[in-house]
CSV table of C-alpha atoms in Angstrom, one decimal:
chain,number,residue,atom,x,y,z
A,14,MET,CA,-17.1,31.4,13.6
A,15,PRO,CA,-16.0,34.9,14.7
A,16,GLN,CA,-17.6,37.5,12.4
A,17,ARG,CA,-14.8,40.0,12.5
A,18,ARG,CA,-12.6,41.6,9.8
A,19,GLY,CA,-10.4,39.0,8.2
A,20,ALA,CA,-13.2,36.3,7.7
A,21,LEU,CA,-13.1,34.6,4.3
A,22,PRO,CA,-15.7,33.5,1.8
A,23,ILE,CA,-16.2,29.7,2.2
A,24,SER,CA,-14.6,29.0,-1.2
A,25,ASP,CA,-11.3,30.3,-0.1
A,26,ALA,CA,-11.5,28.5,3.2
A,27,GLU,CA,-12.2,25.2,1.4
A,28,VAL,CA,-9.0,25.4,-0.7
A,29,LEU,CA,-6.7,26.2,2.2
A,30,SER,CA,-8.2,24.0,4.9
A,31,CYS,CA,-9.0,20.8,3.0
A,32,PRO,CA,-6.3,18.1,3.2
A,33,ASP,CA,-7.2,16.8,-0.3
A,34,THR,CA,-5.9,20.1,-1.7
A,35,TYR,CA,-2.4,19.2,-0.8
A,36,ALA,CA,-2.4,16.0,-2.8
A,37,ARG,CA,-1.9,18.4,-5.7
A,38,GLY,CA,0.8,20.4,-3.9
A,39,VAL,CA,0.8,23.5,-1.6
A,40,PRO,CA,-1.8,26.0,-3.0
A,41,TYR,CA,0.7,28.9,-3.1
A,42,ASP,CA,-1.5,30.9,-5.5
A,43,CYS,CA,-4.3,30.7,-2.9
A,44,LEU,CA,-1.9,31.7,-0.1
A,45,ASP,CA,-0.6,34.6,-2.2
A,46,ARG,CA,-4.1,35.9,-2.9
A,47,LEU,CA,-5.2,35.6,0.7
A,48,ARG,CA,-2.0,37.3,2.1
A,49,ALA,CA,-2.5,40.2,-0.3
A,50,ARG,CA,-6.1,40.7,0.7
A,51,THR,CA,-5.9,40.2,4.4
A,52,PRO,CA,-2.8,38.6,6.1
A,53,VAL,CA,-4.8,37.1,9.0
A,54,VAL,CA,-7.9,35.0,8.0
A,55,TRP,CA,-10.3,32.8,9.8
A,56,LEU,CA,-10.5,29.1,8.9
A,57,ASP,CA,-13.2,27.1,10.6
A,58,GLY,CA,-11.3,23.8,10.4
A,59,ARG,CA,-14.2,21.5,9.7
A,60,PHE,CA,-12.7,20.3,6.4
A,61,ALA,CA,-9.6,19.1,8.3
A,62,GLY,CA,-11.4,18.0,11.4
A,63,GLU,CA,-9.5,20.6,13.5
A,64,PRO,CA,-10.6,23.5,15.7
A,65,GLY,CA,-11.1,26.8,14.0
A,66,SER,CA,-8.1,29.2,14.0
A,67,TRP,CA,-6.8,32.5,12.6
A,68,ALA,CA,-4.3,31.7,9.8
A,69,VAL,CA,-1.4,34.0,9.9
A,70,LEU,CA,0.1,34.3,6.4
A,71,ARG,CA,2.6,37.2,6.3
A,72,TYR,CA,6.3,36.7,7.1
A,73,ALA,CA,6.6,39.6,9.5
A,74,ASP,CA,3.5,38.5,11.5
A,75,VAL,CA,4.6,34.8,11.7
A,76,ARG,CA,8.1,35.9,12.9
A,77,ARG,CA,6.6,38.2,15.5
A,78,ALA,CA,4.3,35.5,16.8
A,79,LEU,CA,7.2,32.9,17.0
A,80,SER,CA,9.3,35.4,18.9
A,81,ARG,CA,6.6,36.4,21.4
A,82,PRO,CA,5.8,33.4,23.6
A,83,GLU,CA,4.3,35.8,26.2
A,84,LEU,CA,1.5,36.5,23.6
A,85,PHE,CA,1.4,33.2,21.6
A,86,CYS,CA,1.7,30.0,23.6
A,87,PRO,CA,2.4,26.6,22.1
A,88,LEU,CA,-0.5,24.1,22.3
A,89,PRO,CA,0.0,21.3,24.9
A,90,LEU,CA,0.9,18.7,22.3
A,91,GLU,CA,3.5,21.0,20.5
A,92,THR,CA,6.9,21.8,21.7
A,93,LEU,CA,8.0,25.3,22.8
A,94,HIS,CA,10.2,25.5,19.7
A,95,GLY,CA,7.7,24.7,17.0
A,96,PRO,CA,8.3,22.0,14.4
A,97,VAL,CA,10.5,19.1,15.6
A,98,ALA,CA,12.5,16.4,13.9
A,99,ILE,CA,11.9,13.7,16.5
A,100,PRO,CA,8.2,13.0,17.3
A,101,ASP,CA,7.1,12.0,20.9
A,102,GLU,CA,6.4,8.4,19.9
A,103,ALA,CA,9.9,8.0,18.6
A,104,GLU,CA,11.4,9.3,21.8
A,105,ALA,CA,9.2,7.0,23.8
A,106,ALA,CA,10.5,4.0,21.8
A,107,GLY,CA,14.1,5.1,22.6
A,108,LEU,CA,14.9,5.8,19.0
A,109,THR,CA,18.4,7.4,18.6
A,110,ILE,CA,19.3,9.6,15.6
A,111,ASP,CA,22.9,9.4,14.3
A,112,MET,CA,24.4,12.9,14.1
A,113,ASP,CA,26.9,11.4,11.6
A,114,PRO,CA,24.3,10.1,9.2
A,115,PRO,CA,25.1,7.1,6.9
A,116,ALA,CA,24.0,9.1,3.8
A,117,ARG,CA,26.2,7.2,1.4
A,118,SER,CA,25.0,3.9,2.6
A,119,LEU,CA,21.4,5.0,2.2
A,120,LEU,CA,22.0,6.3,-1.2
A,121,SER,CA,23.6,3.0,-2.3
A,122,ARG,CA,20.1,1.5,-2.1
A,123,ILE,CA,19.2,3.5,-5.2
A,124,GLY,CA,20.1,1.7,-8.4
A,125,GLN,CA,19.0,1.9,-12.0
A,126,GLU,CA,15.6,0.3,-11.2
A,127,SER,CA,12.8,2.3,-9.6
A,128,ILE,CA,12.8,2.5,-5.8
A,129,ASP,CA,10.6,4.5,-3.5
A,130,LEU,CA,12.8,7.1,-1.7
A,131,ILE,CA,10.3,7.1,1.2
A,132,ALA,CA,9.7,3.4,1.9
A,133,GLY,CA,12.9,2.0,0.4
A,134,VAL,CA,15.6,4.5,1.4
A,135,LEU,CA,14.5,6.9,4.2
A,136,LYS,CA,12.0,4.5,6.0
A,137,GLY,CA,13.9,4.5,9.3
A,138,MET,CA,13.8,8.2,9.8
A,139,PRO,CA,11.2,10.1,11.9
A,140,GLU,CA,8.5,11.6,9.7
A,141,THR,CA,9.5,15.2,9.8
A,142,LEU,CA,13.2,14.4,9.2
A,143,ARG,CA,12.2,12.1,6.4
A,144,ASN,CA,10.1,14.8,4.8
A,145,THR,CA,12.9,17.3,5.2
A,146,VAL,CA,15.5,15.1,3.4
A,147,ALA,CA,13.0,14.0,0.7
A,148,GLY,CA,12.1,17.7,0.1
A,149,GLY,CA,15.7,18.6,-0.4
A,150,ALA,CA,16.2,15.7,-2.9
A,151,TYR,CA,13.0,16.8,-4.7
A,152,ALA,CA,14.4,20.3,-5.1
A,153,LEU,CA,17.2,18.8,-7.1
A,154,LEU,CA,14.9,16.6,-9.1
A,155,ARG,CA,12.6,19.6,-10.0
A,156,HIS,CA,15.6,21.8,-10.9
A,157,PRO,CA,18.0,19.9,-13.0
A,158,GLU,CA,20.0,22.9,-14.1
A,159,GLU,CA,20.6,23.9,-10.4
A,160,TYR,CA,21.4,20.3,-9.6
A,161,ALA,CA,24.1,20.3,-12.3
A,162,ARG,CA,25.4,23.7,-11.1
A,163,LEU,CA,25.6,22.5,-7.5
A,164,ARG,CA,27.5,19.4,-8.6
A,165,ALA,CA,30.0,21.6,-10.4
A,166,GLY,CA,30.4,23.8,-7.4
A,167,SER,CA,30.2,21.1,-4.7
A,168,GLY,CA,33.6,22.3,-3.3
A,169,ASP,CA,32.1,25.7,-2.5
A,170,GLU,CA,31.0,25.2,1.1
A,171,THR,CA,29.3,28.6,1.2
A,172,LEU,CA,27.1,27.8,-1.8
A,173,ILE,CA,26.2,24.4,-0.4
A,174,ASP,CA,25.3,25.9,2.9
A,175,SER,CA,23.1,28.4,1.1
A,176,ALA,CA,21.5,25.7,-1.0
A,177,ILE,CA,20.5,23.7,2.2
A,178,GLU,CA,18.8,26.8,3.6
A,179,GLU,CA,17.1,27.4,0.3
A,180,MET,CA,15.8,23.8,0.2
A,181,LEU,CA,14.4,24.2,3.7
A,182,ARG,CA,12.7,27.5,2.7
A,183,TRP,CA,11.4,26.3,-0.7
A,184,TRP,CA,10.1,23.0,0.7
A,185,THR,CA,9.1,23.9,4.3
A,186,PRO,CA,8.5,20.4,5.8
A,187,VAL,CA,6.1,21.6,8.5
A,188,MET,CA,3.6,23.9,6.9
A,189,GLN,CA,2.0,25.4,10.0
A,190,VAL,CA,2.2,25.4,13.8
A,191,ARG,CA,-0.5,26.4,16.2
A,192,ARG,CA,-0.5,28.7,19.1
A,193,PHE,CA,-2.9,29.9,21.8
A,194,VAL,CA,-3.4,33.6,22.2
A,195,ARG,CA,-2.4,34.3,25.9
A,196,ARG,CA,-3.9,37.8,26.0
A,197,SER,CA,-5.8,39.9,23.6
A,198,THR,CA,-3.8,41.5,20.9
A,199,LYS,CA,-3.9,42.4,17.2
A,200,MET,CA,-2.3,40.9,14.2
A,201,GLY,CA,-2.5,42.2,10.7
A,202,GLY,CA,-5.2,44.6,11.9
A,203,VAL,CA,-7.4,41.7,13.2
A,204,PRO,CA,-8.3,41.6,16.9
A,205,LEU,CA,-7.2,38.3,18.5
A,206,ARG,CA,-8.9,37.3,21.8
A,207,THR,CA,-7.5,35.5,24.7
A,208,GLY,CA,-7.9,31.7,24.3
A,209,GLU,CA,-8.3,31.7,20.5
A,210,GLN,CA,-6.0,29.7,18.3
A,211,VAL,CA,-3.7,31.0,15.6
A,212,ALA,CA,-2.1,28.9,12.9
A,213,LEU,CA,1.3,30.2,11.9
A,214,TRP,CA,1.7,29.3,8.3
A,215,LEU,CA,5.4,28.8,7.9
A,216,THR,CA,5.1,27.8,4.3
A,217,ALA,CA,3.2,31.1,3.5
A,218,ALA,CA,5.8,33.1,5.4
A,219,ASN,CA,8.6,31.4,3.5
A,220,HIS,CA,7.0,32.2,0.2
A,221,ASP,CA,6.1,35.8,1.0
A,222,ASN,CA,7.1,37.8,-2.1
A,223,GLU,CA,7.5,40.9,0.1
A,224,VAL,CA,10.5,39.2,1.7
A,225,PHE,CA,11.8,36.6,-0.9
A,226,VAL,CA,12.2,37.6,-4.5
A,227,GLN,CA,10.5,35.0,-6.8
A,228,PRO,CA,9.7,32.8,-3.8
A,229,GLY,CA,8.5,29.9,-6.0
A,230,ARG,CA,12.0,29.6,-7.6
A,231,PHE,CA,14.7,27.5,-6.1
A,232,PHE,CA,17.8,29.7,-6.0
A,233,PRO,CA,20.8,27.9,-4.3
A,234,GLU,CA,22.7,31.1,-3.8
A,235,ARG,CA,19.8,33.0,-2.2
A,236,PHE,CA,21.3,33.0,1.3
A,237,VAL,CA,24.8,33.9,0.1
A,238,THR,CA,23.6,37.4,-0.6
A,239,GLY,CA,22.0,38.1,2.8
A,240,SER,CA,18.4,37.2,2.4
A,241,GLU,CA,16.1,37.2,5.4
A,242,GLN,CA,16.3,33.9,7.2
A,243,HIS,CA,13.5,31.4,6.6
A,244,LEU,CA,11.2,30.4,9.4
A,245,SER,CA,11.0,26.6,8.8
A,246,PHE,CA,12.4,25.9,12.3
A,247,GLY,CA,11.0,28.9,14.1
A,248,TYR,CA,12.8,32.1,14.9
A,249,GLY,CA,15.5,33.5,17.2
A,250,THR,CA,15.9,32.0,20.7
A,251,ARG,CA,12.7,30.1,20.4
A,252,ALA,CA,13.8,28.2,17.2
A,253,CYS,CA,13.3,24.4,17.0
A,254,LEU,CA,16.1,22.4,18.7
A,255,GLY,CA,15.7,19.8,16.0
A,256,GLY,CA,16.8,22.3,13.3
A,257,HIS,CA,20.5,21.4,13.7
A,258,LEU,CA,19.7,17.7,13.4
A,259,ALA,CA,17.6,18.3,10.2
A,260,ARG,CA,20.4,20.3,8.6
A,261,VAL,CA,23.0,17.7,9.4
A,262,HIS,CA,21.0,14.9,7.8
A,263,LEU,CA,19.9,17.0,4.8
A,264,ARG,CA,23.4,18.3,4.1
A,265,ALA,CA,24.9,14.8,4.3
A,266,MET,CA,22.3,13.4,1.8
A,267,ILE,CA,22.7,16.3,-0.6
A,268,ALA,CA,26.5,16.0,-0.5
A,269,ALA,CA,26.3,12.2,-1.2
A,270,ILE,CA,23.9,12.9,-4.1
A,271,LEU,CA,26.2,15.5,-5.6
A,272,GLU,CA,29.4,13.5,-5.3
A,273,ARG,CA,28.0,10.2,-6.8
A,274,PRO,CA,28.7,9.7,-10.5
A,275,GLY,CA,25.5,9.8,-12.6
A,276,ARG,CA,22.4,11.5,-11.4
A,277,LEU,CA,19.2,11.0,-9.4
A,278,GLU,CA,16.1,11.0,-11.5
A,279,LEU,CA,12.3,10.6,-11.0
A,280,ALA,CA,11.1,7.2,-11.9
A,281,GLY,CA,7.4,7.8,-11.7
A,282,GLU,CA,4.8,10.3,-10.4
A,283,PRO,CA,5.3,11.4,-6.8
A,284,VAL,CA,2.4,11.0,-4.4
A,285,LEU,CA,2.1,13.8,-1.9
A,286,LEU,CA,0.7,13.6,1.7
A,287,ARG,CA,-2.9,14.7,2.1
A,288,SER,CA,-2.2,17.0,5.0
A,289,THR,CA,-2.6,20.7,5.9
A,290,SER,CA,0.4,20.6,8.2
A,291,ARG,CA,3.0,18.0,7.1
A,292,HIS,CA,4.7,18.6,3.7
A,293,GLY,CA,6.0,15.4,2.4
A,294,PHE,CA,5.4,12.3,0.2
A,295,GLU,CA,3.5,9.1,0.5
A,296,HIS,CA,5.7,7.8,-2.3
A,297,LEU,CA,8.6,9.3,-4.3
A,298,PRO,CA,9.9,6.9,-6.9
A,299,VAL,CA,13.5,7.5,-8.0
A,300,ARG,CA,16.3,5.8,-9.8
A,301,TRP,CA,20.0,6.4,-10.4
A,302,ALA,CA,20.9,7.2,-14.0
A,303,PRO,CA,24.4,6.3,-15.1
A,304,VAL,CA,26.7,8.9,-16.7
């Protein structure tokens, strides 16, 4: 473990780098404390069975790294553009993704009895796309007042577009992406050496309170008023090519939920993935409540 400025006490590293932590949700309080103390911190990775890396937690630093491929190179198993919606194994199997998604047909599987949104409704989707759509639905489930307001304003395309971007920011389906340092540089005052790995924590950047007011709150109108863009799909010309696909599917599902009479409800306790990188659900039981 490098003994340089930015190294953490083990108790903090355990919280952030242990997959079991995420079964209780993203530890935003831990991320906030670490970002305030030192925005680039060393995690040795042994709790997750991963190589050690410098965790980059601040929005400005994550954005800089995403936009500087000459300094921060994707790992061999990652794409140039960061998080993707179609995994390699799906491409190898020849899986095609409909750009006119059958959201209403999928939603019709949800009745008044409990059904798992993951296994019973979204099962056929690649994992990252499934986590994206489920996260957007969960934003509505967790915020019933905003759900009702979006339904009332469902004809306002600008508001719906903003709500989709806010869902992507609030949920952030890929929590971190890794890069190699191509040549020595500094980030957050910490020297980074050629060949070291950095983990760009997209979820920390998207919840940076120096950039997003009350980042833990879901504000559908946040992006109507000119907020900084979220980093869920990278940044600038190096952004993820799958971002458009994810937006199309998420928007179609949210539109179908908003237009259907009655309302979507939780039908049990959600079970989150135990993962330091993938933000999604093992199970998300839901039902459709009539008017």
